[in-house]
mmCIF file of C-alpha atoms in Angstrom:
data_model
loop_
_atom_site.group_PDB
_atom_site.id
_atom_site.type_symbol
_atom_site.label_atom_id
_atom_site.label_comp_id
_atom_site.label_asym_id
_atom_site.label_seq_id
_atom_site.Cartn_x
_atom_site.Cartn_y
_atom_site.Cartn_z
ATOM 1 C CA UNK A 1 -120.674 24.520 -17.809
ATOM 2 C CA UNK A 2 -118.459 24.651 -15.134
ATOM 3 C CA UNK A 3 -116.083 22.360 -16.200
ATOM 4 C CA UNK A 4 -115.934 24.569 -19.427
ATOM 5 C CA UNK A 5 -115.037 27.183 -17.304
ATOM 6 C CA UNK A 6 -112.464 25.973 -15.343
ATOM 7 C CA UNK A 7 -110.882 24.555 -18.499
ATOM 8 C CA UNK A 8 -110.439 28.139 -20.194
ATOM 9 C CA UNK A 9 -109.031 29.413 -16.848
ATOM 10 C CA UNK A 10 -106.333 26.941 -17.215
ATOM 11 C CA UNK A 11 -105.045 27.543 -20.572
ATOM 12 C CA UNK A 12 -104.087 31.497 -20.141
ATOM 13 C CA UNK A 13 -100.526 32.062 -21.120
ATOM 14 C CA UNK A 14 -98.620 31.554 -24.315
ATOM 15 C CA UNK A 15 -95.134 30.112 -24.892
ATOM 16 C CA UNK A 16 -93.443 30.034 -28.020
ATOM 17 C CA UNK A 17 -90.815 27.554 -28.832
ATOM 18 C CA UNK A 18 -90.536 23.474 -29.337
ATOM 19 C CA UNK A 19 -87.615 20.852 -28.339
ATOM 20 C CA UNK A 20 -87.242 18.051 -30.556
ATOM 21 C CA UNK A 21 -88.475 14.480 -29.977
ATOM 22 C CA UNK A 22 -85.887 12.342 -31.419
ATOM 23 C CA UNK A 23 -86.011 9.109 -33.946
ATOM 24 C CA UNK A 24 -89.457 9.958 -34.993
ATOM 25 C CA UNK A 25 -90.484 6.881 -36.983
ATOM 26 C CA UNK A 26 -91.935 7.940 -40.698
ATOM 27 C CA UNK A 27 -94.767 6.268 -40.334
ATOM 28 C CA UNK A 28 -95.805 8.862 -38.056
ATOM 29 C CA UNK A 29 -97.190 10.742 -40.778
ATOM 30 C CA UNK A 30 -100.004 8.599 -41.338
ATOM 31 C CA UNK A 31 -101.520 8.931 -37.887
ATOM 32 C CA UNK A 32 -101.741 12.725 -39.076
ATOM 33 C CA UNK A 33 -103.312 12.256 -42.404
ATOM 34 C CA UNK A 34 -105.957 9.637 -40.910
ATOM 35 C CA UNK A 35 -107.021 12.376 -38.204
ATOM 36 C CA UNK A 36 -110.587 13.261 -37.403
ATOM 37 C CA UNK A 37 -111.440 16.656 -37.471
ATOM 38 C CA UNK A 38 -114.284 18.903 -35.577
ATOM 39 C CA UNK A 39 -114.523 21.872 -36.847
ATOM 40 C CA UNK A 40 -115.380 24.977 -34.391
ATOM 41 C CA UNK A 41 -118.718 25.036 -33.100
ATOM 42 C CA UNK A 42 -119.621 22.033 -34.814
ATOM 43 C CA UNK A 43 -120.750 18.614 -34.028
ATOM 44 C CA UNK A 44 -120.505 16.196 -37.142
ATOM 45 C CA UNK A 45 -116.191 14.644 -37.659
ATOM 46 C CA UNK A 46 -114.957 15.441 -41.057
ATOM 47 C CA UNK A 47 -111.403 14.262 -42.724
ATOM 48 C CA UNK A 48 -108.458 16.796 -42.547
ATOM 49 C CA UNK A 49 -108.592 17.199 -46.688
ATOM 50 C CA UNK A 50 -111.974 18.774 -46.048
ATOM 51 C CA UNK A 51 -111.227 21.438 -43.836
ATOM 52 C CA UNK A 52 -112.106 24.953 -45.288
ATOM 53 C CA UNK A 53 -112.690 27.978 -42.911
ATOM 54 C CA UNK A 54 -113.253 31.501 -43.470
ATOM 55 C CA UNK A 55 -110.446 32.704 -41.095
ATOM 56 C CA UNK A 56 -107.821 30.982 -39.021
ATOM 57 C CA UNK A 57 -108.873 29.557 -35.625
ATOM 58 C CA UNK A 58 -107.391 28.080 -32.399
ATOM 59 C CA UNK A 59 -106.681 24.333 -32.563
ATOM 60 C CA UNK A 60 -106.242 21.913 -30.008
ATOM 61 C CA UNK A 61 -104.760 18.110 -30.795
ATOM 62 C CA UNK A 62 -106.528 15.836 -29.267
ATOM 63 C CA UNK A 63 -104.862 12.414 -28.360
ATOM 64 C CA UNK A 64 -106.753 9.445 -28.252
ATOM 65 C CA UNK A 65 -106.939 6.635 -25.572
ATOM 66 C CA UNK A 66 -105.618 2.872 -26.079
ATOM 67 C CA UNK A 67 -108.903 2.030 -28.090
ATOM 68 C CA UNK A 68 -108.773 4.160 -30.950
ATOM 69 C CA UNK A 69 -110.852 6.877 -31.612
ATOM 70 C CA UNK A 70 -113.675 4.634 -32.983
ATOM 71 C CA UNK A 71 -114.129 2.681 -29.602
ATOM 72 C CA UNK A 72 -114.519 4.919 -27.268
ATOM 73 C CA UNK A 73 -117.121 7.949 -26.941
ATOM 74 C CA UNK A 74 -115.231 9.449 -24.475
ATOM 75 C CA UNK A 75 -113.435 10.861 -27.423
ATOM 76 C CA UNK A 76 -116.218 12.420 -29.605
ATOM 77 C CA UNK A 77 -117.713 13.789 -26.281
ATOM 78 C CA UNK A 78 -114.672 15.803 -25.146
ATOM 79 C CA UNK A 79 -113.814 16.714 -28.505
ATOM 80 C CA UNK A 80 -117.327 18.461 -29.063
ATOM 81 C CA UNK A 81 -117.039 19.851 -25.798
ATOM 82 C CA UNK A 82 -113.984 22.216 -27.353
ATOM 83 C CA UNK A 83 -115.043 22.197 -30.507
ATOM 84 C CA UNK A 84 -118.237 24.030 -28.756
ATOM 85 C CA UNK A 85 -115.625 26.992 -27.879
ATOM 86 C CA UNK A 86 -114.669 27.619 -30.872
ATOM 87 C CA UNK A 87 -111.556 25.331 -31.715
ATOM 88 C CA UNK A 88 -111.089 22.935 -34.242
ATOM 89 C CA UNK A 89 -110.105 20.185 -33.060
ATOM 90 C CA UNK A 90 -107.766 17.326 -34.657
ATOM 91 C CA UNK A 91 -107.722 13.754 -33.432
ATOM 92 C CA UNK A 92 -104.427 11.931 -34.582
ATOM 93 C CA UNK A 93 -105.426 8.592 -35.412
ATOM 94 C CA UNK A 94 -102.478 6.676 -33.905
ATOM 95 C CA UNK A 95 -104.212 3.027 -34.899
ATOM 96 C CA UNK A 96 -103.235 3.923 -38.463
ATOM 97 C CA UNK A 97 -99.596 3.517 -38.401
ATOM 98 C CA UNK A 98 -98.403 0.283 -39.863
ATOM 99 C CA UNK A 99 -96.138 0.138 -36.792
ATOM 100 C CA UNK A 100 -98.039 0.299 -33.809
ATOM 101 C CA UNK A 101 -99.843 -3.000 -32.442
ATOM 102 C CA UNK A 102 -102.801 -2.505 -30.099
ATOM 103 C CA UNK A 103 -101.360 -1.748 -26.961
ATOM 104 C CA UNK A 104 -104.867 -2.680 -24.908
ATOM 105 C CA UNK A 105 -107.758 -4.781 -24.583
ATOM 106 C CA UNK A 106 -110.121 -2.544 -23.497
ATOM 107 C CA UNK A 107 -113.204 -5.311 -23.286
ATOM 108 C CA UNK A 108 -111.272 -7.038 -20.920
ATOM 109 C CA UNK A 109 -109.295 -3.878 -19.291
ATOM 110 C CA UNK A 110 -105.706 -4.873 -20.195
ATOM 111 C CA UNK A 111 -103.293 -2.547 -21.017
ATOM 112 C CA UNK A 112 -99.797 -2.549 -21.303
ATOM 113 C CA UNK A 113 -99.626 -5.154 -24.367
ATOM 114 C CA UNK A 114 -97.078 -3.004 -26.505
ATOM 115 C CA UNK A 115 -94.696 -0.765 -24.621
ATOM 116 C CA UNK A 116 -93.283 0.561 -27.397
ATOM 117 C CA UNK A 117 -96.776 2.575 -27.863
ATOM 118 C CA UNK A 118 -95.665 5.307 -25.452
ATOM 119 C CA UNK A 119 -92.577 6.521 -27.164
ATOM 120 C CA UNK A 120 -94.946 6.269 -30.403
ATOM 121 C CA UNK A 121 -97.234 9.299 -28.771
ATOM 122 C CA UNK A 122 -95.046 11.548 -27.947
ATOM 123 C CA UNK A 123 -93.765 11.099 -31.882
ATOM 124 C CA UNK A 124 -97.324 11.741 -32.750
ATOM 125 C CA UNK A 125 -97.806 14.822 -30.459
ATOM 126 C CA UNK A 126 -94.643 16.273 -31.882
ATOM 127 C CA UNK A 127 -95.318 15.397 -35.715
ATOM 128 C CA UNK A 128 -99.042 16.645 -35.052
ATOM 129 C CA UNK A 129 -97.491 19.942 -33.597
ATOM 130 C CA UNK A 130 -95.082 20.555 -36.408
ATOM 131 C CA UNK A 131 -97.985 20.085 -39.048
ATOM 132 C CA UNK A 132 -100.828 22.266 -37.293
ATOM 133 C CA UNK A 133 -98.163 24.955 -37.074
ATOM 134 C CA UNK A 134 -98.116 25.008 -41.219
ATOM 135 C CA UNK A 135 -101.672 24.876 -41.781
ATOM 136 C CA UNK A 136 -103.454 28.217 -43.032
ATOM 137 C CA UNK A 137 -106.628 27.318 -40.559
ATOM 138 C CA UNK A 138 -104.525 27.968 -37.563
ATOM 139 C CA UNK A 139 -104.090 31.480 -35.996
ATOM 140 C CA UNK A 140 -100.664 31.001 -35.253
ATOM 141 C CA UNK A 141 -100.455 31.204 -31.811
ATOM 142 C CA UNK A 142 -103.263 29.140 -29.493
ATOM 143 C CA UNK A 143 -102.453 25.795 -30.116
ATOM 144 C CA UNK A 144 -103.727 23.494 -27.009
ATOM 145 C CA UNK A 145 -103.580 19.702 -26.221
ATOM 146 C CA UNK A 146 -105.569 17.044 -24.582
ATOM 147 C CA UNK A 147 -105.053 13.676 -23.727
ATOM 148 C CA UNK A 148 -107.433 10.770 -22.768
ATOM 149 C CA UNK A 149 -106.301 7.558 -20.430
ATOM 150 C CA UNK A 150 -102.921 6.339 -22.643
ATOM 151 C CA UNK A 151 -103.390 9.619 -24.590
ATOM 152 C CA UNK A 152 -103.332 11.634 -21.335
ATOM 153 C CA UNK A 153 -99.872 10.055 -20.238
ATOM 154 C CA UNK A 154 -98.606 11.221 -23.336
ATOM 155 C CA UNK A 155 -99.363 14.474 -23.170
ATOM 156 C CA UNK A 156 -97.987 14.557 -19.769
ATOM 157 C CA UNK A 157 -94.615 13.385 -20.365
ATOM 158 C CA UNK A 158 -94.303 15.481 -23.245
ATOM 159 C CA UNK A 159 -91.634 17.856 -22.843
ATOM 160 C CA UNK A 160 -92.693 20.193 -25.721
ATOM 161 C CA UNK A 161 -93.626 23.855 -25.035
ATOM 162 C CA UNK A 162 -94.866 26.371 -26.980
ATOM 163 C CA UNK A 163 -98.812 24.825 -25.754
ATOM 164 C CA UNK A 164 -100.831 27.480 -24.357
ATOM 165 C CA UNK A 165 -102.582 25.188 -22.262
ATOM 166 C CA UNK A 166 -102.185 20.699 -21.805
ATOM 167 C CA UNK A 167 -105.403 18.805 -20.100
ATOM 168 C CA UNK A 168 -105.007 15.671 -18.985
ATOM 169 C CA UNK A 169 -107.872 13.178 -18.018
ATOM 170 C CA UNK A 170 -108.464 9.379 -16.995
ATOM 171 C CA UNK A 171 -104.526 9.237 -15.999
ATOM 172 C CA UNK A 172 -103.292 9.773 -12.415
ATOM 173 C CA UNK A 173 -99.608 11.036 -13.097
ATOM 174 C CA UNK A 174 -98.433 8.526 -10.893
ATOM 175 C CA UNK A 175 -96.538 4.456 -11.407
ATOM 176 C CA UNK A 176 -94.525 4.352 -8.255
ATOM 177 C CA UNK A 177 -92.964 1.206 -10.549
ATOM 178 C CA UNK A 178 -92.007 3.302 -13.360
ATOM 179 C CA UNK A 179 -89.822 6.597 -13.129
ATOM 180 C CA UNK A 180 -90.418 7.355 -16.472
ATOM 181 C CA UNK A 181 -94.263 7.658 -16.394
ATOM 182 C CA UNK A 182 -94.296 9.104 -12.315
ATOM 183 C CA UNK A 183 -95.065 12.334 -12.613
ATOM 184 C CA UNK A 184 -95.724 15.508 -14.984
ATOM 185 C CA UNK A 185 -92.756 15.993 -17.581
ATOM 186 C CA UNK A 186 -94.147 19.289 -19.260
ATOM 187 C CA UNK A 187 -92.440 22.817 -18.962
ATOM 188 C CA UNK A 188 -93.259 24.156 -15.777
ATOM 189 C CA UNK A 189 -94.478 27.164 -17.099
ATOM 190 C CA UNK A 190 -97.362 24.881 -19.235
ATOM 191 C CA UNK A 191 -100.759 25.699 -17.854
ATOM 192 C CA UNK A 192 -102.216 22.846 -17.060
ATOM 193 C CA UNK A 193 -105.994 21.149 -16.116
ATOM 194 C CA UNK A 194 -105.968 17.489 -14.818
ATOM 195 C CA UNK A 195 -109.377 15.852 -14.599
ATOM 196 C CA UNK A 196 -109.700 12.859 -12.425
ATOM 197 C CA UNK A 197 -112.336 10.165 -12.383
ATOM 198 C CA UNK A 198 -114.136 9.325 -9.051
ATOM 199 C CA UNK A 199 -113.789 5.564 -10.004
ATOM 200 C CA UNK A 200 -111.502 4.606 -12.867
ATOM 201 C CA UNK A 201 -111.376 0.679 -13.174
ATOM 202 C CA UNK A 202 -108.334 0.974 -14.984
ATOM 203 C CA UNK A 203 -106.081 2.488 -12.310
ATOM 204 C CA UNK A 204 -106.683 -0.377 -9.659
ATOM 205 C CA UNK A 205 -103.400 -1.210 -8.734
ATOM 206 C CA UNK A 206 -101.058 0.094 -5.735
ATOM 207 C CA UNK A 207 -98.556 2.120 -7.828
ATOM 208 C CA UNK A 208 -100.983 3.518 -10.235
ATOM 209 C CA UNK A 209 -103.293 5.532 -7.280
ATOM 210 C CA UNK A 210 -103.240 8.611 -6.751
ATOM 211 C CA UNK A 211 -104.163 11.736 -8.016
ATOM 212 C CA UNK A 212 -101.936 14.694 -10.619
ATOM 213 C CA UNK A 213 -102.367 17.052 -8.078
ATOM 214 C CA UNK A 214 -99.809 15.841 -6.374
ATOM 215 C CA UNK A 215 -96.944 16.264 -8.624
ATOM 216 C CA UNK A 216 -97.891 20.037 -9.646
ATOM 217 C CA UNK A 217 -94.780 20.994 -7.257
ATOM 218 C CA UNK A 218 -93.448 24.070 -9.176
ATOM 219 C CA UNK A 219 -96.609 24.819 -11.262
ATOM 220 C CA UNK A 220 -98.023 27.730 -10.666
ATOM 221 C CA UNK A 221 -100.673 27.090 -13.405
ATOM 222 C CA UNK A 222 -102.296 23.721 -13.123
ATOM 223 C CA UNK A 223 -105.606 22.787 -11.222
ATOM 224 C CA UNK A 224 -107.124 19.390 -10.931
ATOM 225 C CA UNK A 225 -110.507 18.682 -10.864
#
């Protein structure tokens, strides 16, 4: 399990405080209470009103890709893979807000159908952060974040800290067309892990090449793989 590995060597120091996200739309709230939930060490998704643990654990939020959770295995394979050391991990479920539309067709690999959806995940990484922080599951200090393809930009440009460790996969850090979305927007002191894909068919055109690694400028804590 190298990957594993390399994964828990990039998550190893702790930060404390968060910066607001501003205009937070209310219906934020129901991406949170439609999450899926993997409990650690386990393999089977349960609802967040079912979640009953002995002790408090480390939790990482997990945010979704343009398809949903449903439509896309990706996201029940990574999320087992941390659940499998000892997290629980929460899956916002961002298709449940009344005002998002479907910002993708992944059948035919379109994206960009709803701009307004990136502004909407950073609201969801911030609401999800705020609520974790409250529940009596979590230890109260190792709270981590992932992000897959549209999730992964999101938890890239968010410019929350108190994460003891942000991975970011099937996104390149990089829109030479778009300031906004060119580079990595976290706290430089965020540990970071950035995963790319030898061939991602979504990342075809000119300005969207290219590879994380190269804005880590300043990190001294991030490693792509």
């Amino acid at each position: 399990m190298k990957l594993v590995h390399c994964i828990l060597a990039a998550i190893g120091v702790i930060a404390c405080s968060f910066s607001d996200v501003q205009g937070a739309d209310t219906d934020v709230k129901k991406s949170w209470d439609k999450s899926v939930i993997y409990l650690p060490n386990k393999t089977k998704p349960i609802k967040i009103d079912k979640v009953k643990l002995d002790k408090p654990c480390p939790v990482a939020i997990y945010m979704h890709g343009c398809g949903g959770i449903e439509s896309n295995s990706d996201n029940d394979d990574w999320a087992k893979v941390i659940a499998q050391q000892g997290l629980l991990v929460i899956m916002p479920d961002s298709l449940a807000r009344n005002d998002r539309k479907p910002s993708c067709d992944p059948k035919n690999r379109k994206s960009g159908l709803f701009p307004p959806v990136h502004d909407m995940r950073l609201e969801e990484i911030k609401f999800a952060s705020d609520e974790v922080r409250k529940q009596p599951w979590f230890d109260g200090k190792n709270l981590f974040l992932m992000g897959f393809s549209e999730g992964a930009i999101a938890a890239v440009r968010t410019k929350l800290d108190g994460f003891r460790g942000v991975i970011a996969t099937a996104w390149t850090c990089t829109n030479a067309k778009a300031p906004a979305f060119d580079g990595i927007f976290l706290p430089q002191e965020t540990p970071l892990l950035t995963i790319n894909h030898t061939d991602d068919p979504w990342y075809t055109a000119e300005n969207l090449r290219g590879s994380c690694e190269s804005k880590f400028t300043g990190r001294q804590n991030a490693q792509n793989l």
